[in-house]
Amino acid sequence: MTANATARRTVRVNLGDRSYDILIGPGLISAAGREIASRLKGRKIAVVTDEHVAPLYLDNFMAALSAEGIDAVSLVLPAGEKTKSFEHLIGVCDSVLAARIERGDAVVALGGGVIGDLTGFAAGIVRRGSRFIQVPTSLLAQVDSSVGGKTGINSSHGKNLIGVFHQPDLVLADTDVLDTLSPREFRAGYAEVAKYGLIDKPDFFAWLEKNWRAVFAGGEARITAIATSCQAKADVVAADERENGQRALLNLGHTFGHALEAATHYDSARLVHGEGVSIGMVLAHQFSARMNLASPDDGKRVEAHLRDVGLPTTMGEIPGGLPPAETLMDAIAQDKKVKGGKLTFILTHGIGQSFVADDVPQSEVVAFLREKLPK
Ligand SMILES: NC(=O)c1ccc[n+]([C@@H]2O[C@H](COP(=O)([O-])OP(=O)(O)OC[C@H]3O[C@@H](n4cnc5c(N)ncnc54)[C@H](O)[C@@H]3O)[C@@H](O)[C@H]2O)c1
Ligand SMILES: [Zn+2]
């Protein structure tokens, strides 16, 4: 057994006959051919990636496939959130069809959450559903977006509003590739790692408070943090695949976060998703304290940790100014987590004690946002 194989972890997502493995560890891009060939009936693959990831990893990945006799074509798309569009969806579907990918073959997303969401959607609709493999290359994609089967694109009405549930057949999370991720993108993904602790794993949050430097440095602690996060998400997804209940907990910090992303027009120079989630998680804890559901000390602890790792924790840190509280409230109300006009929020009784609150008064949220917005 090689050193790489020893360090590797496997997390199983249990979904009956749609169950799949998430392999986590170093060297998985080079090992991708073997891992895929042993699981795939077909011998053809269409790889979709973006212009940042392609020069770094596409050649290696294609060589790994070809070494196992897999015939692969690739499509390189522009990087960034705007790629999650109808225009690019059409492009991906067309190139998958042009490559004559049949049902036993597979479509692969090699990239961050943008490539994963778009490619997964295409795989979900081409030939009414094609096999799909995620090779997530950002921390966010490894701990969150590549797991659980939510796919989609954005609309002028909001983020992720058009898509399908389509589970992957395999996820290969090569932890080495995170070394080329910008520190800012690594931190943004880390917000989602911390999120799993804050949802229902207080011990994991405490472990992160102690070990985050090692997680950032790489090696064993990083693999542990990613595997723990994937296991947490896998457990939630196995219990509630279609978000009828508890899966909504994964949206901790996201209602505020999405409103901030909308307010900054998805301009990644101002705010990336994980940064919005970081600020959003702090706001969710502060709002819970304001509603007398949690101690203000928990919010302070969350804020201190996220600030330590270098994430923004307040709306005032977002460059370029924000609209008034009422406008942010409109964005929140347009978010899909609104049922029958009532606001569904993920609130908390404390660290690791989040819950789904179905009936949050809008007026309280507006008053809270007014207080928290920079003057
Ligand atoms: N489907 C889900 O369940 C789910 C969950 C969370 C987030 N998302 C979605 O994921 C997206 C965000 O994902 P993201 O943060 O990965 O964004 P991203 O895909 O835009 O990647 C971030 C940046 O890092 C670059 N990059 C990726 N891997 C790299 C590497 N190894 N080395 C160097 N650069 C690299 C990308 O090219 C991009 O510029 C959002 O669209 C969000 O809505 C989906
Ligand atoms: Zn998220």
Short mmCIF file of C-alpha atoms and ligand atoms in Angstrom, two decimals:
data_model
loop_
_atom_site.label_atom_id
_atom_site.label_comp_id
_atom_site.label_asym_id
_atom_site.label_seq_id
_atom_site.Cartn_x
_atom_site.Cartn_y
_atom_site.Cartn_z
CA MET A 1 0.00 0.00 0.00
CA THR A 2 1.39 3.43 -0.87
CA ALA A 3 1.67 6.28 1.58
CA ASN A 4 -1.08 8.05 -0.36
CA ALA A 5 -3.47 5.16 -0.03
CA THR A 6 -2.78 5.03 3.73
CA ALA A 7 -3.67 8.66 4.19
CA ARG A 8 -6.85 8.29 2.20
CA ARG A 9 -10.32 8.37 3.77
CA THR A 10 -13.59 7.18 2.32
CA VAL A 11 -16.96 8.61 3.28
CA ARG A 12 -20.01 6.73 2.01
CA VAL A 13 -23.20 8.62 1.17
CA ASN A 14 -26.00 6.16 1.88
CA LEU A 15 -28.85 6.62 -0.55
CA GLY A 16 -29.95 3.08 -1.33
CA ASP A 17 -29.11 2.11 -4.89
CA ARG A 18 -27.79 5.61 -5.50
CA SER A 19 -25.18 5.37 -2.72
CA TYR A 20 -21.68 6.55 -3.56
CA ASP A 21 -18.20 7.02 -2.14
CA ILE A 22 -16.32 10.22 -1.49
CA LEU A 23 -12.58 9.51 -1.58
CA ILE A 24 -10.50 12.10 0.24
CA GLY A 25 -6.73 12.34 0.29
CA PRO A 26 -3.54 13.24 -1.58
CA GLY A 27 -2.77 12.07 -5.10
CA LEU A 28 -6.32 11.37 -6.22
CA ILE A 29 -6.01 13.22 -9.53
CA SER A 30 -3.20 10.85 -10.57
CA ALA A 31 -5.18 7.89 -9.23
CA ALA A 32 -8.42 9.04 -10.90
CA GLY A 33 -8.11 6.67 -13.87
CA ARG A 34 -7.93 3.61 -11.64
CA GLU A 35 -10.71 4.72 -9.31
CA ILE A 36 -13.02 5.58 -12.18
CA ALA A 37 -12.22 2.59 -14.38
CA SER A 38 -13.00 0.17 -11.56
CA ARG A 39 -16.45 1.69 -11.11
CA LEU A 40 -17.54 2.63 -14.60
CA LYS A 41 -19.08 0.34 -17.20
CA GLY A 42 -18.43 2.67 -20.11
CA ARG A 43 -15.08 3.89 -21.37
CA LYS A 44 -15.92 7.43 -22.40
CA ILE A 45 -15.79 10.60 -20.34
CA ALA A 46 -16.51 14.28 -20.92
CA VAL A 47 -14.55 16.50 -18.54
CA VAL A 48 -15.70 20.02 -17.79
CA THR A 49 -13.33 22.42 -16.04
CA ASP A 50 -12.51 26.12 -15.86
CA GLU A 51 -9.69 28.27 -17.14
CA HIS A 52 -7.94 28.46 -13.75
CA VAL A 53 -8.02 24.75 -13.02
CA ALA A 54 -7.25 23.54 -16.56
CA PRO A 55 -3.62 24.69 -16.75
CA LEU A 56 -2.92 23.23 -13.31
CA TYR A 57 -4.60 19.82 -13.40
CA LEU A 58 -6.32 18.98 -16.67
CA ASP A 59 -3.31 17.33 -18.37
CA ASN A 60 -2.62 15.12 -15.34
CA PHE A 61 -6.24 14.16 -15.09
CA MET A 62 -6.56 13.31 -18.79
CA ALA A 63 -3.34 11.29 -18.64
CA ALA A 64 -4.64 9.34 -15.64
CA LEU A 65 -7.80 8.48 -17.59
CA SER A 66 -5.97 7.57 -20.75
CA ALA A 67 -3.59 5.28 -18.81
CA GLU A 68 -6.64 3.18 -17.92
CA GLY A 69 -7.98 3.11 -21.46
CA ILE A 70 -10.63 5.74 -20.89
CA ASP A 71 -11.33 7.96 -23.86
CA ALA A 72 -11.89 11.54 -22.65
CA VAL A 73 -12.72 14.93 -24.14
CA SER A 74 -12.55 18.20 -22.25
CA LEU A 75 -14.31 21.54 -22.20
CA VAL A 76 -12.71 24.56 -20.54
CA LEU A 77 -15.08 27.32 -19.41
CA PRO A 78 -14.49 30.80 -18.01
CA ALA A 79 -13.98 30.86 -14.23
CA GLY A 80 -16.47 32.54 -11.94
CA GLU A 81 -20.07 32.55 -10.78
CA LYS A 82 -21.37 34.01 -14.06
CA THR A 83 -20.57 30.69 -15.73
CA LYS A 84 -23.56 29.15 -13.91
CA SER A 85 -25.82 30.35 -16.73
CA PHE A 86 -28.19 28.96 -19.38
CA GLU A 87 -25.66 29.88 -22.04
CA HIS A 88 -22.98 27.65 -20.55
CA LEU A 89 -25.50 24.94 -19.68
CA ILE A 90 -26.30 24.67 -23.38
CA GLY A 91 -22.59 24.56 -24.19
CA VAL A 92 -21.94 21.74 -21.72
CA CYS A 93 -24.97 19.71 -22.89
CA ASP A 94 -23.90 20.12 -26.52
CA SER A 95 -20.35 19.02 -25.92
CA VAL A 96 -21.48 16.01 -23.87
CA LEU A 97 -23.75 14.97 -26.72
CA ALA A 98 -21.08 15.69 -29.34
CA ALA A 99 -18.71 13.39 -27.42
CA ARG A 100 -21.37 10.66 -27.74
CA ILE A 101 -21.43 10.06 -24.02
CA GLU A 102 -23.82 7.15 -23.50
CA ARG A 103 -25.51 6.16 -20.29
CA GLY A 104 -22.72 3.85 -19.11
CA ASP A 105 -20.17 6.62 -19.69
CA ALA A 106 -19.75 9.65 -17.44
CA VAL A 107 -19.59 13.41 -17.23
CA VAL A 108 -16.89 14.77 -14.92
CA ALA A 109 -16.73 18.11 -13.16
CA LEU A 110 -13.09 19.04 -12.47
CA GLY A 111 -13.18 22.32 -10.57
CA GLY A 112 -14.84 24.34 -7.85
CA GLY A 113 -18.51 24.60 -6.99
CA VAL A 114 -19.31 26.63 -10.09
CA ILE A 115 -18.13 23.89 -12.44
CA GLY A 116 -19.68 21.21 -10.20
CA ASP A 117 -23.12 22.82 -10.05
CA LEU A 118 -23.26 23.56 -13.78
CA THR A 119 -21.85 20.23 -14.94
CA GLY A 120 -24.01 18.27 -12.52
CA PHE A 121 -27.09 20.00 -13.89
CA ALA A 122 -26.07 19.14 -17.46
CA ALA A 123 -25.41 15.52 -16.43
CA GLY A 124 -28.81 15.44 -14.76
CA ILE A 125 -30.69 16.41 -17.90
CA VAL A 126 -28.65 15.03 -20.81
CA ARG A 127 -30.34 11.78 -21.91
CA ARG A 128 -32.62 12.24 -18.87
CA GLY A 129 -29.71 11.64 -16.56
CA SER A 130 -26.10 10.62 -17.20
CA ARG A 131 -23.52 9.27 -14.83
CA PHE A 132 -21.68 12.03 -13.06
CA ILE A 133 -18.35 12.21 -11.24
CA GLN A 134 -17.22 15.12 -9.12
CA VAL A 135 -13.54 15.97 -8.86
CA PRO A 136 -13.81 19.02 -6.61
CA THR A 137 -10.72 21.24 -6.53
CA SER A 138 -11.71 24.03 -4.15
CA LEU A 139 -12.10 23.52 -0.40
CA LEU A 140 -15.71 24.67 -0.65
CA ALA A 141 -16.45 22.12 -3.34
CA GLN A 142 -14.70 19.33 -1.42
CA VAL A 143 -16.61 19.88 1.82
CA ASP A 144 -19.92 21.06 0.47
CA SER A 145 -21.02 21.50 -3.12
CA SER A 146 -19.72 18.20 -4.55
CA VAL A 147 -21.65 16.20 -1.95
CA GLY A 148 -25.41 15.79 -1.85
CA GLY A 149 -26.61 16.10 -5.42
CA LYS A 150 -27.84 19.67 -5.60
CA THR A 151 -26.99 21.07 -9.01
CA GLY A 152 -28.03 24.18 -10.87
CA ILE A 153 -27.47 27.58 -12.39
CA ASN A 154 -28.40 31.14 -11.45
CA SER A 155 -31.25 33.26 -12.76
CA SER A 156 -31.76 37.00 -12.82
CA HIS A 157 -34.25 36.24 -9.99
CA GLY A 158 -31.54 34.82 -7.78
CA LYS A 159 -28.90 32.21 -7.19
CA ASN A 160 -29.34 28.49 -7.80
CA LEU A 161 -33.00 28.87 -8.72
CA ILE A 162 -32.87 26.54 -11.73
CA GLY A 163 -31.58 23.02 -11.31
CA VAL A 164 -32.19 19.40 -10.42
CA PHE A 165 -31.19 16.92 -7.75
CA HIS A 166 -28.69 14.61 -9.40
CA GLN A 167 -26.39 12.57 -7.19
CA PRO A 168 -22.86 11.88 -8.40
CA ASP A 169 -21.64 8.28 -8.74
CA LEU A 170 -18.28 9.09 -7.20
CA VAL A 171 -16.47 12.05 -5.63
CA LEU A 172 -12.67 12.28 -5.77
CA ALA A 173 -11.38 15.01 -3.44
CA ASP A 174 -7.64 15.35 -4.00
CA THR A 175 -6.43 17.33 -0.99
CA ASP A 176 -3.11 18.25 -2.65
CA VAL A 177 -4.78 20.52 -5.19
CA LEU A 178 -5.87 22.88 -2.41
CA ASP A 179 -2.28 24.11 -2.24
CA THR A 180 -2.83 26.18 -5.37
CA LEU A 181 -6.09 27.70 -4.17
CA SER A 182 -5.75 31.36 -3.24
CA PRO A 183 -5.69 31.96 0.52
CA ARG A 184 -8.89 33.92 0.16
CA GLU A 185 -10.71 31.02 -1.53
CA PHE A 186 -9.31 28.56 1.01
CA ARG A 187 -10.66 30.71 3.86
CA ALA A 188 -14.02 30.98 2.13
CA GLY A 189 -14.27 27.18 1.97
CA TYR A 190 -13.22 27.02 5.60
CA ALA A 191 -16.37 28.94 6.56
CA GLU A 192 -18.37 25.89 5.42
CA VAL A 193 -16.09 23.58 7.44
CA ALA A 194 -16.75 25.66 10.56
CA LYS A 195 -20.45 25.57 9.69
CA TYR A 196 -20.66 21.81 10.32
CA GLY A 197 -19.33 22.37 13.85
CA LEU A 198 -21.81 25.15 14.45
CA ILE A 199 -24.77 23.11 13.20
CA ASP A 200 -24.48 20.15 15.55
CA LYS A 201 -20.85 19.27 16.27
CA PRO A 202 -19.61 21.50 19.11
CA ASP A 203 -16.59 19.21 19.65
CA PHE A 204 -15.56 19.65 16.02
CA PHE A 205 -15.86 23.42 16.37
CA ALA A 206 -13.65 23.31 19.48
CA TRP A 207 -11.17 21.10 17.58
CA LEU A 208 -11.09 23.67 14.76
CA GLU A 209 -10.47 26.48 17.23
CA LYS A 210 -7.34 24.60 18.35
CA ASN A 211 -6.22 23.10 15.04
CA TRP A 212 -7.18 25.53 12.30
CA ARG A 213 -3.58 26.48 11.57
CA ALA A 214 -2.76 22.83 10.85
CA VAL A 215 -5.86 22.57 8.64
CA PHE A 216 -4.64 25.56 6.63
CA ALA A 217 -1.11 24.13 6.46
CA GLY A 218 -2.24 20.84 4.89
CA GLY A 219 -1.48 17.24 5.77
CA GLU A 220 -3.38 15.04 8.20
CA ALA A 221 -5.37 17.80 9.95
CA ARG A 222 -6.66 19.08 6.62
CA ILE A 223 -7.75 15.60 5.57
CA THR A 224 -9.48 15.11 8.93
CA ALA A 225 -11.34 18.42 8.63
CA ILE A 226 -12.50 17.59 5.10
CA ALA A 227 -13.53 14.02 5.97
CA THR A 228 -15.41 15.20 9.08
CA SER A 229 -17.21 17.82 6.98
CA CYS A 230 -18.12 15.33 4.24
CA GLN A 231 -19.36 12.84 6.82
CA ALA A 232 -21.50 15.55 8.42
CA LYS A 233 -23.01 16.49 5.08
CA ALA A 234 -23.43 12.83 4.04
CA ASP A 235 -25.37 12.11 7.24
CA VAL A 236 -27.73 15.03 6.66
CA VAL A 237 -28.23 14.17 2.99
CA ALA A 238 -28.87 10.48 3.74
CA ALA A 239 -31.56 11.48 6.23
CA ASP A 240 -33.23 14.16 4.10
CA GLU A 241 -32.07 14.10 0.47
CA ARG A 242 -34.67 16.54 -0.89
CA GLU A 243 -34.59 19.11 1.92
CA ASN A 244 -38.00 18.42 3.41
CA GLY A 245 -36.69 19.11 6.89
CA GLN A 246 -33.29 18.78 8.53
CA ARG A 247 -31.24 19.33 5.37
CA ALA A 248 -32.19 22.99 5.74
CA LEU A 249 -29.74 23.14 8.66
CA LEU A 250 -26.97 23.18 6.06
CA ASN A 251 -28.19 26.68 5.26
CA LEU A 252 -26.94 28.06 8.57
CA GLY A 253 -25.65 31.56 7.80
CA HIS A 254 -26.87 31.32 4.21
CA THR A 255 -30.05 33.36 4.41
CA PHE A 256 -28.10 36.43 5.45
CA GLY A 257 -25.16 35.35 3.30
CA HIS A 258 -27.19 35.05 0.11
CA ALA A 259 -28.76 38.47 0.71
CA LEU A 260 -25.27 39.95 1.00
CA GLU A 261 -24.16 38.18 -2.18
CA ALA A 262 -27.19 39.58 -4.00
CA ALA A 263 -26.54 43.06 -2.57
CA THR A 264 -22.99 42.95 -3.93
CA HIS A 265 -24.24 41.64 -7.29
CA TYR A 266 -22.23 38.42 -6.96
CA ASP A 267 -19.11 40.48 -7.53
CA SER A 268 -16.38 38.21 -6.19
CA ALA A 269 -13.99 41.12 -5.88
CA ARG A 270 -16.27 42.37 -3.08
CA LEU A 271 -17.60 39.16 -1.57
CA VAL A 272 -17.30 35.44 -2.29
CA HIS A 273 -19.87 32.90 -1.13
CA GLY A 274 -17.94 31.61 1.90
CA GLU A 275 -17.30 35.16 3.11
CA GLY A 276 -21.03 35.85 2.94
CA VAL A 277 -21.58 32.63 4.92
CA SER A 278 -19.02 33.70 7.51
CA ILE A 279 -20.75 37.04 8.09
CA GLY A 280 -24.12 35.27 7.87
CA MET A 281 -23.21 32.72 10.56
CA VAL A 282 -22.12 35.49 12.92
CA LEU A 283 -25.37 37.35 12.20
CA ALA A 284 -27.42 34.17 12.78
CA HIS A 285 -25.80 33.74 16.21
CA GLN A 286 -26.26 37.41 17.07
CA PHE A 287 -29.86 37.38 15.89
CA SER A 288 -30.52 34.24 17.97
CA ALA A 289 -29.12 36.04 21.01
CA ARG A 290 -31.32 39.05 20.27
CA MET A 291 -34.34 36.70 20.21
CA ASN A 292 -33.19 35.36 23.63
CA LEU A 293 -32.54 31.94 22.17
CA ALA A 294 -28.78 31.84 22.74
CA SER A 295 -26.14 33.50 24.87
CA PRO A 296 -24.36 36.48 23.25
CA ASP A 297 -21.10 34.80 24.31
CA ASP A 298 -21.59 32.09 21.69
CA GLY A 299 -21.85 34.71 18.95
CA LYS A 300 -18.66 36.32 20.26
CA ARG A 301 -16.86 32.97 20.19
CA VAL A 302 -17.94 32.29 16.61
CA GLU A 303 -16.90 35.76 15.55
CA ALA A 304 -13.52 35.46 17.27
CA HIS A 305 -12.72 32.17 15.54
CA LEU A 306 -13.75 33.27 12.06
CA ARG A 307 -11.82 36.51 12.51
CA ASP A 308 -8.73 34.55 13.65
CA VAL A 309 -8.66 32.62 10.38
CA GLY A 310 -9.00 35.89 8.44
CA LEU A 311 -12.64 35.76 7.39
CA PRO A 312 -14.85 38.85 7.42
CA THR A 313 -17.41 38.74 10.25
CA THR A 314 -19.27 42.04 9.89
CA MET A 315 -21.19 43.72 7.08
CA GLY A 316 -18.95 46.77 7.47
CA GLU A 317 -16.01 44.81 6.07
CA ILE A 318 -17.65 44.40 2.66
CA PRO A 319 -16.11 46.98 0.34
CA GLY A 320 -18.32 49.31 -1.67
CA GLY A 321 -21.20 49.85 0.75
CA LEU A 322 -24.50 48.01 1.19
CA PRO A 323 -28.14 48.89 0.51
CA PRO A 324 -30.50 49.70 3.41
CA ALA A 325 -31.99 47.01 5.68
CA GLU A 326 -35.29 46.98 3.76
CA THR A 327 -33.52 46.11 0.50
CA LEU A 328 -31.58 43.32 2.18
CA MET A 329 -34.90 42.11 3.58
CA ASP A 330 -36.35 41.96 0.05
CA ALA A 331 -33.42 39.82 -1.03
CA ILE A 332 -34.00 37.54 1.97
CA ALA A 333 -37.70 37.26 1.12
CA GLN A 334 -36.81 36.26 -2.46
CA ASP A 335 -34.50 33.53 -1.26
CA LYS A 336 -36.00 30.11 -1.74
CA LYS A 337 -36.12 29.39 1.95
CA VAL A 338 -39.39 31.31 2.28
CA LYS A 339 -42.50 29.22 2.78
CA GLY A 340 -45.96 30.75 2.53
CA GLY A 341 -44.62 34.25 3.10
CA LYS A 342 -43.06 33.24 6.43
CA LEU A 343 -39.36 33.40 6.94
CA THR A 344 -37.54 30.19 7.57
CA PHE A 345 -34.25 30.84 9.30
CA ILE A 346 -31.66 28.59 10.78
CA LEU A 347 -31.24 29.87 14.31
CA THR A 348 -29.31 28.47 17.23
CA HIS A 349 -29.47 27.77 20.96
CA GLY A 350 -25.68 27.93 21.04
CA ILE A 351 -22.60 26.46 19.40
CA GLY A 352 -23.54 23.16 17.78
CA GLN A 353 -27.24 23.64 18.59
CA SER A 354 -28.78 24.98 15.41
CA PHE A 355 -32.42 24.44 14.54
CA VAL A 356 -34.90 25.32 11.81
CA ALA A 357 -37.14 28.22 12.85
CA ASP A 358 -40.21 28.47 10.62
CA ASP A 359 -41.86 31.63 11.78
CA VAL A 360 -39.32 34.40 12.12
CA PRO A 361 -40.98 37.86 12.08
CA GLN A 362 -39.69 40.01 9.24
CA SER A 363 -39.92 43.13 11.40
CA GLU A 364 -37.40 41.69 13.87
CA VAL A 365 -35.00 40.87 11.06
CA VAL A 366 -35.25 44.37 9.59
CA ALA A 367 -34.70 46.00 12.99
CA PHE A 368 -31.69 43.74 13.59
CA LEU A 369 -30.17 44.49 10.18
CA ARG A 370 -30.61 48.23 10.79
CA GLU A 371 -28.60 47.87 13.97
CA LYS A 372 -25.86 45.84 12.34
CA LEU A 373 -25.41 47.74 9.07
CA PRO A 374 -22.47 50.15 9.09
CA LYS A 375 -23.67 53.71 9.73
N1 LIG B 1 -24.55 22.29 -4.89
C1 LIG B 1 -24.39 22.61 -3.63
O1 LIG B 1 -24.86 21.90 -2.73
C2 LIG B 1 -23.60 23.83 -3.30
C3 LIG B 1 -23.20 24.05 -1.98
C4 LIG B 1 -22.42 25.16 -1.71
C5 LIG B 1 -22.04 26.03 -2.74
N2 LIG B 1 -22.46 25.77 -4.01
C6 LIG B 1 -22.06 26.66 -5.09
O2 LIG B 1 -20.65 26.57 -5.25
C7 LIG B 1 -20.18 27.77 -5.86
C8 LIG B 1 -18.95 28.25 -5.15
O3 LIG B 1 -17.95 27.27 -5.25
P1 LIG B 1 -16.40 27.66 -5.18
O4 LIG B 1 -16.17 28.50 -4.01
O5 LIG B 1 -15.65 26.43 -5.37
O6 LIG B 1 -16.27 28.64 -6.43
P2 LIG B 1 -15.53 28.51 -7.84
O7 LIG B 1 -15.91 27.27 -8.53
O8 LIG B 1 -15.77 29.79 -8.51
O9 LIG B 1 -14.00 28.38 -7.42
C9 LIG B 1 -13.36 29.48 -6.80
C10 LIG B 1 -12.14 29.94 -7.59
O10 LIG B 1 -11.07 29.05 -7.34
C11 LIG B 1 -10.54 28.56 -8.59
N3 LIG B 1 -10.03 27.24 -8.29
C12 LIG B 1 -10.76 26.12 -8.02
N4 LIG B 1 -9.93 25.14 -7.67
C13 LIG B 1 -8.67 25.61 -7.72
C14 LIG B 1 -7.38 25.08 -7.43
N5 LIG B 1 -7.23 23.83 -6.96
N6 LIG B 1 -6.30 25.87 -7.59
C15 LIG B 1 -6.45 27.15 -8.01
N7 LIG B 1 -7.63 27.72 -8.26
C16 LIG B 1 -8.73 26.96 -8.12
C17 LIG B 1 -11.68 28.66 -9.55
O11 LIG B 1 -11.23 28.71 -10.86
C18 LIG B 1 -12.35 29.95 -9.10
O12 LIG B 1 -11.66 31.05 -9.64
C19 LIG B 1 -21.33 28.75 -5.80
O13 LIG B 1 -21.87 28.88 -7.09
C20 LIG B 1 -22.32 28.10 -4.86
O14 LIG B 1 -23.65 28.44 -5.15
C21 LIG B 1 -23.22 24.70 -4.30
ZN ZN B 2 -22.57 27.49 1.23
#
